[in-house]
Coordinates of C-alpha atoms in Angstrom, one line a residue:
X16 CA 0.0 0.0 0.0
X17 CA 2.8 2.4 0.9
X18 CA 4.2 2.0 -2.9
X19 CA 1.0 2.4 -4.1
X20 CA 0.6 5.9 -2.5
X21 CA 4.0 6.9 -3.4
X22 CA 3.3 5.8 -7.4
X23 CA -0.1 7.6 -7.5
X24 CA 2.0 10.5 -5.9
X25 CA 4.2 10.1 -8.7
X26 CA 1.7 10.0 -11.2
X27 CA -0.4 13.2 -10.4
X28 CA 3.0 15.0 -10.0
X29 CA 3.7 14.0 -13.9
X30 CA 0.7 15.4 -14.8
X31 CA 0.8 18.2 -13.0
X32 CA 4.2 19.1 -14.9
X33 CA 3.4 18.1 -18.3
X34 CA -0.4 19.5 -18.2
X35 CA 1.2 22.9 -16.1
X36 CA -0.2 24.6 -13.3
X37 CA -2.8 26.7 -15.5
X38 CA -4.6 23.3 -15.8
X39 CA -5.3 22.9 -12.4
X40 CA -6.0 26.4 -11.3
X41 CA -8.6 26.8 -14.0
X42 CA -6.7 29.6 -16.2
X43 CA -7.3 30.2 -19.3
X44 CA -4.9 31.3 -22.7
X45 CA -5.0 34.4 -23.5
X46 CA -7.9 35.6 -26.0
X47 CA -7.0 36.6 -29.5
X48 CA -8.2 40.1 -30.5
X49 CA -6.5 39.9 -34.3
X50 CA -6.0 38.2 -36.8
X51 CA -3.2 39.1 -39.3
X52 CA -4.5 39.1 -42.9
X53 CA -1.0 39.6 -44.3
X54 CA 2.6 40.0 -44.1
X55 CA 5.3 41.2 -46.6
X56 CA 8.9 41.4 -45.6
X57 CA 10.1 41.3 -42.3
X58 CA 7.4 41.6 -39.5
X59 CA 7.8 40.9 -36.0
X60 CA 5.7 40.4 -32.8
X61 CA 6.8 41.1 -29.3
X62 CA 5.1 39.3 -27.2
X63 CA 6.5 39.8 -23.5
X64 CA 10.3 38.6 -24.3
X65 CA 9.6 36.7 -27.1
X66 CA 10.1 37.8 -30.8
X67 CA 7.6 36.1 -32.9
X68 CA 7.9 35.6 -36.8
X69 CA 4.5 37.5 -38.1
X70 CA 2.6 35.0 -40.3
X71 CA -0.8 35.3 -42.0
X72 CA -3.6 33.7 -39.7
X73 CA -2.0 33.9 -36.8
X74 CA -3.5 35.8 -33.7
X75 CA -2.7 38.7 -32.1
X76 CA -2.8 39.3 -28.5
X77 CA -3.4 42.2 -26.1
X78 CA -0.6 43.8 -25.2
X79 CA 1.6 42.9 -28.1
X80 CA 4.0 45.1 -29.8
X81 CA 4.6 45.0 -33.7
X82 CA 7.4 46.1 -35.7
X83 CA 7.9 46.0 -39.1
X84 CA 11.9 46.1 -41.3
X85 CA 12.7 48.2 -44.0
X86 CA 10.6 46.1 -46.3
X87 CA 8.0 45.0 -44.0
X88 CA 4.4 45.8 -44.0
X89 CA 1.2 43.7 -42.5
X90 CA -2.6 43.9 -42.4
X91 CA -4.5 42.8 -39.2
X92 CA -8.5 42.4 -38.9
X93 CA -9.5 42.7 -35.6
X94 CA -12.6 41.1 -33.4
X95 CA -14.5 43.9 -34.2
X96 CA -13.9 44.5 -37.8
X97 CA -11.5 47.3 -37.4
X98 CA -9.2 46.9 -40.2
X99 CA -5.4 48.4 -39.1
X100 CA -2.6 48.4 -41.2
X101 CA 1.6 49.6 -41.2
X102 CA 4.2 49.8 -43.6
X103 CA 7.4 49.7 -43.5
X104 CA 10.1 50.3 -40.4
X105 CA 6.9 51.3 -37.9
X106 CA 6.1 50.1 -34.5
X107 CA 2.8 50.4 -32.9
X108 CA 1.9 48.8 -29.7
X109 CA -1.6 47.2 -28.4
X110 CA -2.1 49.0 -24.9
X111 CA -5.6 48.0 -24.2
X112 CA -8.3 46.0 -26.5
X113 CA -11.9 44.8 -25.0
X114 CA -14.8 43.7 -27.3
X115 CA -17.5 42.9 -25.4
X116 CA -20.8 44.2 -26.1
X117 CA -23.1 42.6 -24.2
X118 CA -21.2 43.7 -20.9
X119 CA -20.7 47.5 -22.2
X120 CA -16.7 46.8 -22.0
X121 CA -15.4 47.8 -25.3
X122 CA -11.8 49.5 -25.8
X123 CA -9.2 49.9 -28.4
X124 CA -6.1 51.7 -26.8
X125 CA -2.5 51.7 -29.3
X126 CA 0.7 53.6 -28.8
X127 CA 2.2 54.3 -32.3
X128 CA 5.9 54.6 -31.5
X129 CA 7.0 55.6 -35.3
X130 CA 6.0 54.2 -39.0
X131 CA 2.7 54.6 -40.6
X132 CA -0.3 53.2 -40.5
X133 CA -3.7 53.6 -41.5
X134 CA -6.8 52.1 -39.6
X135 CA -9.9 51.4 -40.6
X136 CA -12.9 51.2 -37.9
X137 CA -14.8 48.9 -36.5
X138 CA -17.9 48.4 -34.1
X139 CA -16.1 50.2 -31.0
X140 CA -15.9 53.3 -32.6
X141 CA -19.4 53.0 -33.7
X142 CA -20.6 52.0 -29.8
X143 CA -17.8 54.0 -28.2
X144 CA -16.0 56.3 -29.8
X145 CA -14.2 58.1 -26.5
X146 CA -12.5 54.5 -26.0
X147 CA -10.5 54.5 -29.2
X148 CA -7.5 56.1 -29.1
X149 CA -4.3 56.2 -31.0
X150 CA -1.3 57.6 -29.3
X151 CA 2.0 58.9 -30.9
X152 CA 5.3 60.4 -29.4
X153 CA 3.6 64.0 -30.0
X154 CA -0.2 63.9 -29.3
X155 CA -3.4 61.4 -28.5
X156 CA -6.0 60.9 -31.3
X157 CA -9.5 59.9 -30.5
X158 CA -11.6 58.7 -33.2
X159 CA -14.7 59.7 -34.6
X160 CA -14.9 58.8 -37.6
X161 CA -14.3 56.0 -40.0
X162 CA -10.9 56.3 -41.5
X163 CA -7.2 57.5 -40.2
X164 CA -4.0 57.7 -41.5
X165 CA -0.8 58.7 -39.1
X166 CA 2.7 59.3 -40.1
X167 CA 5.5 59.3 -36.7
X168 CA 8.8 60.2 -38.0
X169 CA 11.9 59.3 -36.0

């Protein structure tokens, strides 16, 4: 009986490792808010420490930071049909997205660090227009309307 215990000890301590701790205290992955269209050239996602090879299909999640190379350019779709794109040698940063319209929780917060990039909008700005805002090295934009183009040099 002793060996028993000890090897169904064993056992649920394997499967704590290999499933990891999120399985057992009930976390969940992180929700994708885009989903790059395309990519030309070389794009790249920051996610926390990791650089991540932009590809088309793959998800985008809050708080990631994209950066596009000299020939680099990508188009991202996001959950609520905001259409954003950047071209080459930009940066832009996802502060703060929430798409949730049933609980009255909808934000799109991005810090444009230098590139361009033109965005399209979606249903937030439609719902809530004071909680979409574009910020750059020299000044916040809200959005009102449908369409917006910005230019950071440096």
């Amino acid at each position: 009986m002793k060996y028993l215990n000890r090897w169904m000890l064993f056992t649920v301590m394997i499967c704590w490792v290999t499933m990891g701790w999120c399985g057992w205290c009930g976390a969940t992955e992180p929700e994708s808010i885009a989903t790059i269209k395309n990519v030309k050239g070389d794009v790249q996602i920051v996610r926390g420490e990791i650089l991540i090879v932009a590809m088309a299909g793959a998800d985008l999640l809050k708080s990631d930071r994209l950066m596009t190379g000299e020939d680099g350019a990508i188009g991202l779709i996001f959950k609520d049909n905001s259409v954003l794109s950047m071209g080459p040698e930009s940066e832009l940063a996802i502060e703060d997205f929430a798409f949730d319209p049933a609980a009255e929780k909808t934000s799109f917060v991005a810090n444009m660090m230098k590139g361009t990039l033109t965005y399209l909008s979606g249903l937030i700005t439609h719902l809530n227009p004071e909680s979409v805002q574009f910020k750059t090295p020299s000044a916040t934009i809200g959005i009102r309307g449908t369409h917006l183009a910005i230019l950071v040099e440096g």
